[in-house]
Short mmCIF file of C-alpha atoms in Angstrom, two decimals:
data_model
loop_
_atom_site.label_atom_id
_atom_site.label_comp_id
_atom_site.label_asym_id
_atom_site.label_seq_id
_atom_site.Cartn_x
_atom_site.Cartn_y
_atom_site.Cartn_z
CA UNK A 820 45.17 -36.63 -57.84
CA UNK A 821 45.03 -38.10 -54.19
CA UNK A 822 41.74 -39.43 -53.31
CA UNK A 823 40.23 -41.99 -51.01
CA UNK A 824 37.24 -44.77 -50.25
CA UNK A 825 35.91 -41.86 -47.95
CA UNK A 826 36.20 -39.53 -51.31
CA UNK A 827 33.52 -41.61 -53.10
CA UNK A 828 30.03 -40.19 -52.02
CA UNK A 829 28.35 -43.96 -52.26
CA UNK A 830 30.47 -44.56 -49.68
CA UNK A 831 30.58 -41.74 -47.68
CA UNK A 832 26.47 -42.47 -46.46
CA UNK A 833 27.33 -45.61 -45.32
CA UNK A 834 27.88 -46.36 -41.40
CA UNK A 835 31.58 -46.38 -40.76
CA UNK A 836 31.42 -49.95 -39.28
CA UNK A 837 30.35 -50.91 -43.04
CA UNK A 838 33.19 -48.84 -44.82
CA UNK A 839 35.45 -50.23 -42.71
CA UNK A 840 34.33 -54.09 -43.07
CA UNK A 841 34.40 -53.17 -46.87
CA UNK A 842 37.89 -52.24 -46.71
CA UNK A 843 39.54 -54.83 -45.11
CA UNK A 844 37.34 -57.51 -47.56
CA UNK A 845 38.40 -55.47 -50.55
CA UNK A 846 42.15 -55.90 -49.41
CA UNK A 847 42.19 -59.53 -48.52
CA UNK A 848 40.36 -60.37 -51.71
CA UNK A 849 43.23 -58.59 -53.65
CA UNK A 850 45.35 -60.48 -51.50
CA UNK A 851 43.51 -63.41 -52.42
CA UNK A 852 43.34 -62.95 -56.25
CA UNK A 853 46.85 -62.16 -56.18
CA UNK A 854 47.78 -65.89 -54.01
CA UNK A 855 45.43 -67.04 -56.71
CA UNK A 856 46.86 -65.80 -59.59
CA UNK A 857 50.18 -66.62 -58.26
CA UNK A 858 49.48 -70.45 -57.88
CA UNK A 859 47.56 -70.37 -60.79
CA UNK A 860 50.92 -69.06 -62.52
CA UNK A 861 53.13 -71.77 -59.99
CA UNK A 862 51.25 -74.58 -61.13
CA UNK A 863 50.86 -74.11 -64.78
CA UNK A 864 54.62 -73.59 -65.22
CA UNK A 865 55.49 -76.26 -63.27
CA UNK A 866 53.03 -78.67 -65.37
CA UNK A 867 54.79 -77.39 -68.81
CA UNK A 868 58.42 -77.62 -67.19
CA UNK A 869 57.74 -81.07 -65.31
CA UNK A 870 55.25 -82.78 -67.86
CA UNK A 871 52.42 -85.03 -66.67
CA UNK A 872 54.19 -87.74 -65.12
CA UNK A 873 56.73 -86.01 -63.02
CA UNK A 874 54.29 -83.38 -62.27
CA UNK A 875 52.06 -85.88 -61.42
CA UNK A 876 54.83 -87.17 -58.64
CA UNK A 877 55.42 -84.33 -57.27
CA UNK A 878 51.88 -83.71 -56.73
CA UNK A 879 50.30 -86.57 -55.09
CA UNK A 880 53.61 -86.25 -52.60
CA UNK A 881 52.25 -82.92 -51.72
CA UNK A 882 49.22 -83.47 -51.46
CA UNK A 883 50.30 -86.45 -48.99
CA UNK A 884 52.27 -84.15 -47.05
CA UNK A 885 49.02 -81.57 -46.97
CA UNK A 886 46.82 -84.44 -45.83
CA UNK A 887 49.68 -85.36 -42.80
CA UNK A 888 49.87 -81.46 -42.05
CA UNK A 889 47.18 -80.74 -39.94
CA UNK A 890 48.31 -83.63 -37.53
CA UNK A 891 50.97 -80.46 -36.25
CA UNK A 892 48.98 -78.24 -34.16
CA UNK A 893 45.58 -80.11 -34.34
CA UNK A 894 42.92 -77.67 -34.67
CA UNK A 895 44.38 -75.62 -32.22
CA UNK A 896 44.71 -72.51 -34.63
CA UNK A 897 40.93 -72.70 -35.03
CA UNK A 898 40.33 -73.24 -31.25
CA UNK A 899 41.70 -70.12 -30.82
CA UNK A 900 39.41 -68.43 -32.62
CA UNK A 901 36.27 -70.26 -30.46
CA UNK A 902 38.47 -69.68 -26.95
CA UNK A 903 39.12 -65.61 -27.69
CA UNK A 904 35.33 -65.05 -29.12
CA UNK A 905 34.00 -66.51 -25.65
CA UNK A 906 36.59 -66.14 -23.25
CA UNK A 907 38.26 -62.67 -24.23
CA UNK A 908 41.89 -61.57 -22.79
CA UNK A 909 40.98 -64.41 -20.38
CA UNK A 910 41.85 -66.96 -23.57
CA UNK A 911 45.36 -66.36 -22.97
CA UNK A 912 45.23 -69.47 -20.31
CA UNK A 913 45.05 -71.68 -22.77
CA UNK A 914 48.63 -70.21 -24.84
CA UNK A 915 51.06 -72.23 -22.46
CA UNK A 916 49.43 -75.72 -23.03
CA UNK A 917 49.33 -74.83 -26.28
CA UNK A 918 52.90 -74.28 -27.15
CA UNK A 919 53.83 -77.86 -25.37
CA UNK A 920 50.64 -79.32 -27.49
CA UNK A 921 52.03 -78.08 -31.08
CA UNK A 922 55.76 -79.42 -30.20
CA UNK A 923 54.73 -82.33 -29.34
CA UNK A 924 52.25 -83.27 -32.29
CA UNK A 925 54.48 -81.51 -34.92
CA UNK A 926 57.29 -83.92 -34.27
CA UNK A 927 54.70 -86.94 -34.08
CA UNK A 928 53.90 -85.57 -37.10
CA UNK A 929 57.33 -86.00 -39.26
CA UNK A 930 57.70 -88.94 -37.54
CA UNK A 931 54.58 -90.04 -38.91
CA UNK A 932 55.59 -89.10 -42.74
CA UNK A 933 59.29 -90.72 -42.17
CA UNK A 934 57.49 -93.52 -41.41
CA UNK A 935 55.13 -93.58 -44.09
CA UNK A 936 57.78 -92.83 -46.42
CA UNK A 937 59.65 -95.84 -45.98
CA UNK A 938 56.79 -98.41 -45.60
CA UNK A 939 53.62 -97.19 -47.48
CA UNK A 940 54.30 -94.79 -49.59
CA UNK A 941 56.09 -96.15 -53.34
CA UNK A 942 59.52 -96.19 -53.65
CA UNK A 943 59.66 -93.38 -56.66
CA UNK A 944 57.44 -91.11 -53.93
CA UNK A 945 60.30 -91.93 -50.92
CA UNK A 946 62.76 -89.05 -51.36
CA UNK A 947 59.95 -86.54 -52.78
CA UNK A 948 57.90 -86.97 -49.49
CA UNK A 949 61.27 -86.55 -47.41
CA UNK A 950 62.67 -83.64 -49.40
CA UNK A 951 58.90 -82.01 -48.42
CA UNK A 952 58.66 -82.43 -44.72
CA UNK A 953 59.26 -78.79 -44.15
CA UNK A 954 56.17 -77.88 -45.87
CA UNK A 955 54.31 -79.54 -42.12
CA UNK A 956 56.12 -76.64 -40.26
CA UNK A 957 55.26 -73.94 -43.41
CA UNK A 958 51.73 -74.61 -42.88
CA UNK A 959 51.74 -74.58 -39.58
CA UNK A 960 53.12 -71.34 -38.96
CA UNK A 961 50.59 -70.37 -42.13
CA UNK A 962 47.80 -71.21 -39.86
CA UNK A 963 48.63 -70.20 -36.32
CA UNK A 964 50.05 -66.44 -37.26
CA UNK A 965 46.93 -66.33 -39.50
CA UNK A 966 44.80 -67.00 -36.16
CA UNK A 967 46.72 -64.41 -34.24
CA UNK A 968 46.04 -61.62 -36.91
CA UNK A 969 42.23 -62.24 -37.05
CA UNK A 970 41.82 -62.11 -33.63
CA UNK A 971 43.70 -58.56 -33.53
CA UNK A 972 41.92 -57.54 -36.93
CA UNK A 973 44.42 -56.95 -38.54
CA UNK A 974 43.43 -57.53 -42.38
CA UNK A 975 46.52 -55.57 -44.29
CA UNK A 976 48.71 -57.76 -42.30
CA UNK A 977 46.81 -61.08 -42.81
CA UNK A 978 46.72 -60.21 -46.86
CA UNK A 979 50.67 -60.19 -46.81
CA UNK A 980 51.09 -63.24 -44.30
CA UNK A 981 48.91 -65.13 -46.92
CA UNK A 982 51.04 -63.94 -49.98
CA UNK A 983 54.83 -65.01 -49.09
CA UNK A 984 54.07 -68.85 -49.36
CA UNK A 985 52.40 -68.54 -53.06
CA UNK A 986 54.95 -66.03 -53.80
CA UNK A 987 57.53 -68.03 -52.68
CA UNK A 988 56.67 -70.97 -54.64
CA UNK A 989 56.11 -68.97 -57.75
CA UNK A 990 59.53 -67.77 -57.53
CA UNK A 991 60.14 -71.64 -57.74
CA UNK A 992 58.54 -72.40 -60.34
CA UNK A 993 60.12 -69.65 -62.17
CA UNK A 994 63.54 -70.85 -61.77
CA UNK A 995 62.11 -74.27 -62.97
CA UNK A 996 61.23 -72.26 -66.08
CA UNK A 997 64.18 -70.31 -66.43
CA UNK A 998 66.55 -73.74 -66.30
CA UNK A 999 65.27 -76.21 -68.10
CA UNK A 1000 66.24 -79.71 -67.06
CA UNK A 1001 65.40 -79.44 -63.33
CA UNK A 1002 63.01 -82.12 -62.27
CA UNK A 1003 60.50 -82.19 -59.05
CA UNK A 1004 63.17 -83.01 -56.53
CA UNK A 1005 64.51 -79.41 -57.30
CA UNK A 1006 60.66 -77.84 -56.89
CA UNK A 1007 60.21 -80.13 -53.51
CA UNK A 1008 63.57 -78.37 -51.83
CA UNK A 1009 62.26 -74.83 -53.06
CA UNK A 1010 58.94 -75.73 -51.77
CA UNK A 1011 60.79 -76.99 -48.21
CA UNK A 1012 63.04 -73.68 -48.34
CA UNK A 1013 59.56 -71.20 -48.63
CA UNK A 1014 58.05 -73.39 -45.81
CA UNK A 1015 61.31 -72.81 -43.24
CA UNK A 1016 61.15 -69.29 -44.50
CA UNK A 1017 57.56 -69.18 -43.25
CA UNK A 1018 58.01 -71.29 -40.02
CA UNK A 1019 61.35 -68.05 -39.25
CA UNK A 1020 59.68 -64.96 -40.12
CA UNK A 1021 56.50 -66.69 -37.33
CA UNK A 1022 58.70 -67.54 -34.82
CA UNK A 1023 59.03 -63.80 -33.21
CA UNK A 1024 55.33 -63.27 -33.59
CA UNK A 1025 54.32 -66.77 -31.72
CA UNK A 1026 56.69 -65.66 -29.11
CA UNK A 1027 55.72 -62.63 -28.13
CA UNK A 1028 52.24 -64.25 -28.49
CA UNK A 1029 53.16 -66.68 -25.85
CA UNK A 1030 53.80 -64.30 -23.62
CA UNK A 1031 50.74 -62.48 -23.71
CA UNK A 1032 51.53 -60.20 -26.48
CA UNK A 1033 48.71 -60.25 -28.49
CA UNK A 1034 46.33 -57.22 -29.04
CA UNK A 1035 42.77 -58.67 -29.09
CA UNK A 1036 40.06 -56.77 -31.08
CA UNK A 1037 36.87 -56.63 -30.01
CA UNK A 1038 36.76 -56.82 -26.27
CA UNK A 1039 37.55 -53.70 -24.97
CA UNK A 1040 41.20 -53.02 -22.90
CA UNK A 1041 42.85 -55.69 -21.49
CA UNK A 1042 42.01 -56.41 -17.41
CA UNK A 1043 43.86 -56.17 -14.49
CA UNK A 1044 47.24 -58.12 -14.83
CA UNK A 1045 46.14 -60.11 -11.31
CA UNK A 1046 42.61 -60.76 -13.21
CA UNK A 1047 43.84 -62.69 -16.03
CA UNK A 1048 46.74 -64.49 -13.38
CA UNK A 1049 44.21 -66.01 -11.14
CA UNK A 1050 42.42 -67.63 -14.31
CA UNK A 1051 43.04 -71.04 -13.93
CA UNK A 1052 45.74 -72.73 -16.10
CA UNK A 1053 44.12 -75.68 -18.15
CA UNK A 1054 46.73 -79.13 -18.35
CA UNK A 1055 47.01 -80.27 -21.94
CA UNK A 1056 44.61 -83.21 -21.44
CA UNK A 1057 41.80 -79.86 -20.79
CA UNK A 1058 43.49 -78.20 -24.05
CA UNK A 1059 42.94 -81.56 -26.31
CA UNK A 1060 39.15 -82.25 -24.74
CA UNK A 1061 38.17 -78.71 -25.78
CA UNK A 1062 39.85 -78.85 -29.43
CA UNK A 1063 39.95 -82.24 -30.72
CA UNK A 1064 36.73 -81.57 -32.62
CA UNK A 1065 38.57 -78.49 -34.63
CA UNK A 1066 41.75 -81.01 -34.82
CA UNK A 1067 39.32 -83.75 -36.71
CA UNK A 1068 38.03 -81.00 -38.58
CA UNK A 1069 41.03 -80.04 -40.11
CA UNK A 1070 42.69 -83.07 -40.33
CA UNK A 1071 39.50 -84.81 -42.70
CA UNK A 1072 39.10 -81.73 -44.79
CA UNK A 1073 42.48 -82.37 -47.07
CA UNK A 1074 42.02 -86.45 -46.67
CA UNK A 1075 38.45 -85.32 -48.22
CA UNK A 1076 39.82 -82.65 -50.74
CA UNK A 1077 43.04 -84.04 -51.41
CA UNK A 1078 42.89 -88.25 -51.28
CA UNK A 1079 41.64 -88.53 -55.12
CA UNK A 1080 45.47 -87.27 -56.23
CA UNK A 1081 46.86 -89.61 -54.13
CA UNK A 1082 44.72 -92.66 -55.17
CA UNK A 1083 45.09 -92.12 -58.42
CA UNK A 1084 48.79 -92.36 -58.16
CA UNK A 1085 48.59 -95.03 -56.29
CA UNK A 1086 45.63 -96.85 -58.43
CA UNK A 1087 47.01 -95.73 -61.66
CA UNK A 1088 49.91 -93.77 -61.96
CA UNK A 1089 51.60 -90.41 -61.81
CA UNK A 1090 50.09 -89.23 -65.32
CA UNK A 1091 46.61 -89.57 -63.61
CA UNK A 1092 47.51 -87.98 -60.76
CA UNK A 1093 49.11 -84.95 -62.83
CA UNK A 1094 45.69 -84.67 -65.09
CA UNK A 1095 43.52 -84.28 -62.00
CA UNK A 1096 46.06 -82.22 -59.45
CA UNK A 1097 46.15 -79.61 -62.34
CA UNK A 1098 41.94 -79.61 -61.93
CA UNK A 1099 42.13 -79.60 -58.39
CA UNK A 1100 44.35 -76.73 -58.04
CA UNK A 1101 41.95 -74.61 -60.41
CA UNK A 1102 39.39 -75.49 -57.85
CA UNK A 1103 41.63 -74.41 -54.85
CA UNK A 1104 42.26 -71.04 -56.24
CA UNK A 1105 38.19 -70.99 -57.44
CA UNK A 1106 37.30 -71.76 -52.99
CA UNK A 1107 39.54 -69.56 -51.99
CA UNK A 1108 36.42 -66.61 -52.70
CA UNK A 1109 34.16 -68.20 -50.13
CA UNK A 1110 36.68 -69.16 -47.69
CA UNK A 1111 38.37 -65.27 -48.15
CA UNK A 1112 35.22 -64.12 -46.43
CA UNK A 1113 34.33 -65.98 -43.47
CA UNK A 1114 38.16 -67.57 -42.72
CA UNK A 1115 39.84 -64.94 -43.14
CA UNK A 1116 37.06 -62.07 -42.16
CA UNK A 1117 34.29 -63.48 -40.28
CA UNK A 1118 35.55 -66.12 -38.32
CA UNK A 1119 36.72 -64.55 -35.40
CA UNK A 1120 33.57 -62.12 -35.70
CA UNK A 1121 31.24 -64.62 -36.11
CA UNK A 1122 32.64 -66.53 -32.81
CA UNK A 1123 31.63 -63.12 -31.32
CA UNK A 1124 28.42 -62.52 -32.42
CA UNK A 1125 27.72 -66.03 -31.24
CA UNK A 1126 27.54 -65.45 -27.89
CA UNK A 1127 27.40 -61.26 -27.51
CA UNK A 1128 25.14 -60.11 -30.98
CA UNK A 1129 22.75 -62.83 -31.94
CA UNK A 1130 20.93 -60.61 -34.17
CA UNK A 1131 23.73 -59.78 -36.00
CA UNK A 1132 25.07 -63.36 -36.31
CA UNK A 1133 21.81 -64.68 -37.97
CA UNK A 1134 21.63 -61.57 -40.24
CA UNK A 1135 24.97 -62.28 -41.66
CA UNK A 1136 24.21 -66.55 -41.56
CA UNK A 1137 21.17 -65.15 -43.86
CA UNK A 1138 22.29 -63.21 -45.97
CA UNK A 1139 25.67 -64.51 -46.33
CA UNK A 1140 23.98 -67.76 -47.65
CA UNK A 1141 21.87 -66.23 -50.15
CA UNK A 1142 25.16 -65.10 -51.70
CA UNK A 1143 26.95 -67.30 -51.94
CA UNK A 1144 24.66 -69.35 -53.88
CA UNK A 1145 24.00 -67.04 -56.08
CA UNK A 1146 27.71 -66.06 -56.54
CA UNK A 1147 28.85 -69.67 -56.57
CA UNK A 1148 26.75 -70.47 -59.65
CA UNK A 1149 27.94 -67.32 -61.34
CA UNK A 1150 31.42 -68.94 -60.90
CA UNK A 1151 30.73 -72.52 -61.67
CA UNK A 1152 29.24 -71.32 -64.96
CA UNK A 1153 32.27 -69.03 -66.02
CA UNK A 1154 34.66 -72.21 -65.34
CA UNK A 1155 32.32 -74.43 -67.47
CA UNK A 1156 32.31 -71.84 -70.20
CA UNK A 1157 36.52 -71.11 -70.20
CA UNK A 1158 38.04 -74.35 -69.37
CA UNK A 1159 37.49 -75.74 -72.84
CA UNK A 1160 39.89 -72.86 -74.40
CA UNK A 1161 41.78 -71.99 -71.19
CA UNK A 1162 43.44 -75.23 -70.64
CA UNK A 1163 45.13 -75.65 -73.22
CA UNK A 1164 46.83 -72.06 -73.60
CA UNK A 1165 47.84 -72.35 -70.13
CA UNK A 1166 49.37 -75.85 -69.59
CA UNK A 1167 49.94 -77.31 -73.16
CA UNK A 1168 47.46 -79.35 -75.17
CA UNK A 1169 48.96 -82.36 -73.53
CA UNK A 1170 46.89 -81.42 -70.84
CA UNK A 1171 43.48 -81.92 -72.68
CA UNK A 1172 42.09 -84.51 -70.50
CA UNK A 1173 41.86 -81.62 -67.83
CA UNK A 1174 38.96 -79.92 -69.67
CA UNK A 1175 36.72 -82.64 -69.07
CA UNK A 1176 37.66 -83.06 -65.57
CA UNK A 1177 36.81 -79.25 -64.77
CA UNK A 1178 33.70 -79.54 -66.47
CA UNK A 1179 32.78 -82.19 -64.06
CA UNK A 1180 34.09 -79.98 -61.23
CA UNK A 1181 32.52 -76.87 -61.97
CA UNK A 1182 29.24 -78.69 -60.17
CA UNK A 1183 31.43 -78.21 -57.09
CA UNK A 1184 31.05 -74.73 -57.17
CA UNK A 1185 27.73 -73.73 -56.02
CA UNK A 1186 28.29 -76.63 -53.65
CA UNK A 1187 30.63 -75.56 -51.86
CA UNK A 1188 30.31 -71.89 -51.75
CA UNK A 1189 26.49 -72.48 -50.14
CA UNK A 1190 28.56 -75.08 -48.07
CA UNK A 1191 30.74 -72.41 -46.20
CA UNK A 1192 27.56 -70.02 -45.38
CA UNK A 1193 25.56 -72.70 -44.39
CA UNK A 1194 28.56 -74.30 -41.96
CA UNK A 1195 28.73 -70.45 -40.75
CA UNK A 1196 25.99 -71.15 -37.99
CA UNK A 1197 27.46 -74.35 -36.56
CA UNK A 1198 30.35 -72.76 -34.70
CA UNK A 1199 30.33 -74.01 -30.57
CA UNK A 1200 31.98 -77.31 -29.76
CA UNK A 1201 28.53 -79.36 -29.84
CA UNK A 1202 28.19 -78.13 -33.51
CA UNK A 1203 31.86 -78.85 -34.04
CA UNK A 1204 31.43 -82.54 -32.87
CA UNK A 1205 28.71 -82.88 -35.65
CA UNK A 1206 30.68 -81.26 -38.21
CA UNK A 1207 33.23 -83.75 -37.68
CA UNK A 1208 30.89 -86.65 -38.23
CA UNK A 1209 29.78 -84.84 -41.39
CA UNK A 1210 33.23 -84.11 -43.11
CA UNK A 1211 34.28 -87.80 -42.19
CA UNK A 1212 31.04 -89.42 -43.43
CA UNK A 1213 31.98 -87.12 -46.47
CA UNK A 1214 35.15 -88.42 -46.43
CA UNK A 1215 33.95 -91.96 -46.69
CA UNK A 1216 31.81 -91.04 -49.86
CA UNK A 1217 34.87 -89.34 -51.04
CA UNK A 1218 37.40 -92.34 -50.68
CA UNK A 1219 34.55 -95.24 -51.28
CA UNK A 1220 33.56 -93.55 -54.34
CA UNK A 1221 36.77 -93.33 -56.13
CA UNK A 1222 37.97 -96.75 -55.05
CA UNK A 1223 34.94 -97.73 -57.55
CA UNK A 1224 35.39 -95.01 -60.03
CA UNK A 1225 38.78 -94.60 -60.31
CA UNK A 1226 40.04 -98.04 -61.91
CA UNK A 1227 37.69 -97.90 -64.37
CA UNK A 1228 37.33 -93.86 -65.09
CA UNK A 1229 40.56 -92.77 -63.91
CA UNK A 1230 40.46 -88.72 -63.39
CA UNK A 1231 37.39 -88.37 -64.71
CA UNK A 1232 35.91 -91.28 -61.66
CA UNK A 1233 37.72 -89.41 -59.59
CA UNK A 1234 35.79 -85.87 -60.06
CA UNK A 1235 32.67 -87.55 -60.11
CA UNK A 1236 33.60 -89.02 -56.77
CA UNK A 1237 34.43 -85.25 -55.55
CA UNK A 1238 31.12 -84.16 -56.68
CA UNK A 1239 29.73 -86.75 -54.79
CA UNK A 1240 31.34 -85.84 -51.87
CA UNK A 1241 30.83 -82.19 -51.46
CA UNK A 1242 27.05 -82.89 -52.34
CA UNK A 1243 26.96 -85.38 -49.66
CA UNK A 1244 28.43 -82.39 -47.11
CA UNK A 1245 26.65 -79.78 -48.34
CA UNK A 1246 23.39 -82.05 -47.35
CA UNK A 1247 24.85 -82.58 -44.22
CA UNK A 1248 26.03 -79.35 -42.81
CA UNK A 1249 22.01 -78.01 -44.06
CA UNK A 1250 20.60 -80.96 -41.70
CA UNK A 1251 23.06 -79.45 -39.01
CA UNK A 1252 21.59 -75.97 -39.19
CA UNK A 1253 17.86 -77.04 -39.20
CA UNK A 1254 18.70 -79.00 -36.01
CA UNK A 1255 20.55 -76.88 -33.62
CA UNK A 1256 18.77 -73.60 -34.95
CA UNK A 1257 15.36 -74.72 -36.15
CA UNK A 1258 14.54 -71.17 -35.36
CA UNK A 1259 17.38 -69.28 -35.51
CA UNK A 1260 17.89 -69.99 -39.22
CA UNK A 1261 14.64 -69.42 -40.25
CA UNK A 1262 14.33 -66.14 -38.73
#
């Protein structure tokens, strides 16, 4: 029997704008649960196949390589967003600078992890972190193709843009699973091989992109060819003074999320590192609900609404807010209740010590769900300029914290410093909204 969402009466009283916005946040959380699952499935197979220790190598390297990452491209996929919501088809100035900003900071940015490589990093970590240096152009081209299909809306696209890395790294640690003997040098060069895969199948879309190809939602037909010529062309001095705040943004977030893996190789070895990476890569798949919805879905609305529908963009800050609390401690609770019996069928009881960790964690999840509706409202580049104080204070807490906790604790220092620092943010970003909106968010 053939039947559709229009089919279902419920839905057939609701404005079309809502069936619509239902639709394309049904399909990317599919897409989401299914990336989810998917990692979920990558990581716990790796973990049996690798065991702590190597596991625990190949895990701080990547999340070394995630923290270096953002350094290529610097914010500018999120700029985008901001330029298009304010400027329209006009936006497409700022595409040339653009192109001879991301060349230029993605090789700074290998550079930079060569370098590192070979004078900071450990000597067991060397060839892992230069086997990996693909994965800088993977999620690169993750993030600016991602940009490109919010601002043209188009959702089915964006779910199956988002799937090929997870999917591609599952297939990975499949083959780790299906030959037994392969260590984490083997996962690093399947991990590299998705990424250049990724940074390929982007390259015609960029492109075409650059060249004013892009089919912007939102802002009715595109003008007058001479119209968008005589816009003036920004230098990229103008292109980095308009996005450095989103660059600092996005460059903080993973030194904030991901820096306890890394320290606690560093500060105490790779079996450490293994313990909590396994806990911290529950907790990726558990934020990828919040971010689903306004990253992926709301973003380039909201940057909209901002400046054309005010109404609309408090209504959503509102009542976006109020559920993600609630939903977030819905969430947090489930992980408390199933990590002490989920752990161990999934990765082994050799990975015990991750229960406790992820009972400590599972704080984080109200945290940071009300955390992503509260940051919501502080979109324009004064708000941006705050946010970055805010994640880099964070930061600080973040990094301070576990240089205290972590000799002594271990993993378990190092989740209590993670708590500490998405408390500390979560604080911050509220003090944000009450002072650039003091109205606005009360409303």
């Amino acid at each position: 029997m053939n039947s559709s969402a229009s089919d279902i009466p419920f839905l057939n009283r609701l404005p079309r704008e809502w069936r619509r916005a239902l639709g394309a946040i049904s399909l990317l959380w599919i897409a989401t649960g299914l990336g989810a699952g998917l990692a979920f499935a990558t990581q716990a197979l790796m973990a049996r196949e690798l065991g702590p220790s190597e596991y625990g190598l190949f895990a701080s390297s990547l999340a070394t390589i995630t923290i270096a990452a953002p350094l290529a491209g610097f914010g500018l996929p999120q700029y985008w967003l901001q330029a298009y919501g304010v400027e329209g088809w006009l936006a497409n100035r700022w595409l040339g600078p653009s192109l001879r900003f991301i060349s230029a900071s993605t090789v700074m940015t290998l550079l930079l992890v060569v370098l590192w490589s070979f004078i900071g990093a450990p000597s067991d970590a060397r060839p892992m972190l230069l086997l990996m240096l693909p994965v800088v152009l993977g999620l690169l081209a993750v993030n600016l193709i991602s940009s490109q299909l919010r601002l043209e809306e188009r959702h089915a696209l964006l779910a199956w843009w988002q799937l090929i890395t997870p999917g591609g790294r599952a297939l990975v640690a499949a083959l780790l699973w299906l030959m037994p003997g392969l260590d984490g040098r083997v996962a690093a060069v399947g991990f590299s091989a998705t990424s250049l895969l990724m940074a390929m199948l982007a390259w015609p879309r960029l492109r075409e992109m650059m060249r004013g190809g892009i089919q912007l939602h939102g802002h009715g037909p595109p003008p007058e060819q001479q119209v968008v010529a005589d816009a003036p062309i920004p230098s990229v001095a103008r292109l980095l003074s308009q996005s450095w705040a989103y660059g600092l943004e996005t460059s903080l977030y993973p030194i904030f999320f991901s820096i306890s893996t890394v320290l606690l190789k560093y500060l105490v070895g790779n079996v450490q590192a293994g313990i909590f990476g396994i806990a911290l890569g529950v907790m990726m798949a558990i934020y990828l609900i919040p971010s689903t919805l306004y990253q992926k879905f709301l973003l380039s609305k909201l940057h909209r609404w901002a400046v054309h529908d005010r109404d609309k963009f408090w209504k959503v800050y509102r009542h976006g807010s109020v559920a993600m609390l609630a939903s977030g401690v819905l969430v947090g609770a489930v992980l408390a209740v199933a990590a002490p019996w989920l752990v161990p069928i999934v990765f082994g009881e050799k990975y015990q010590p991750v229960v406790h960790v992820l009972m400590i964690l599972a704080v984080c999840v109200p945290v940071r769900f009300l955390t992503t509706g509260l940051t919501s409202a502080l979109l324009n580049e004064v708000h941006m300029r705050y946010r970055v104080l805010a994640m880099g204070l964070s930061a600080v807490v973040v990094i301070a914290a576990n240089a205290m906790l972590i000799p002594r604790y271990h993993a378990t220092g190092a989740a209590i410093a993670v708590v500490l620092g998405e408390i500390s943010l979560m604080m911050a970003m509220y003090v944000g909204v009450r002072r650039f909106h003091p109205h606005g968010a009360a409303g």
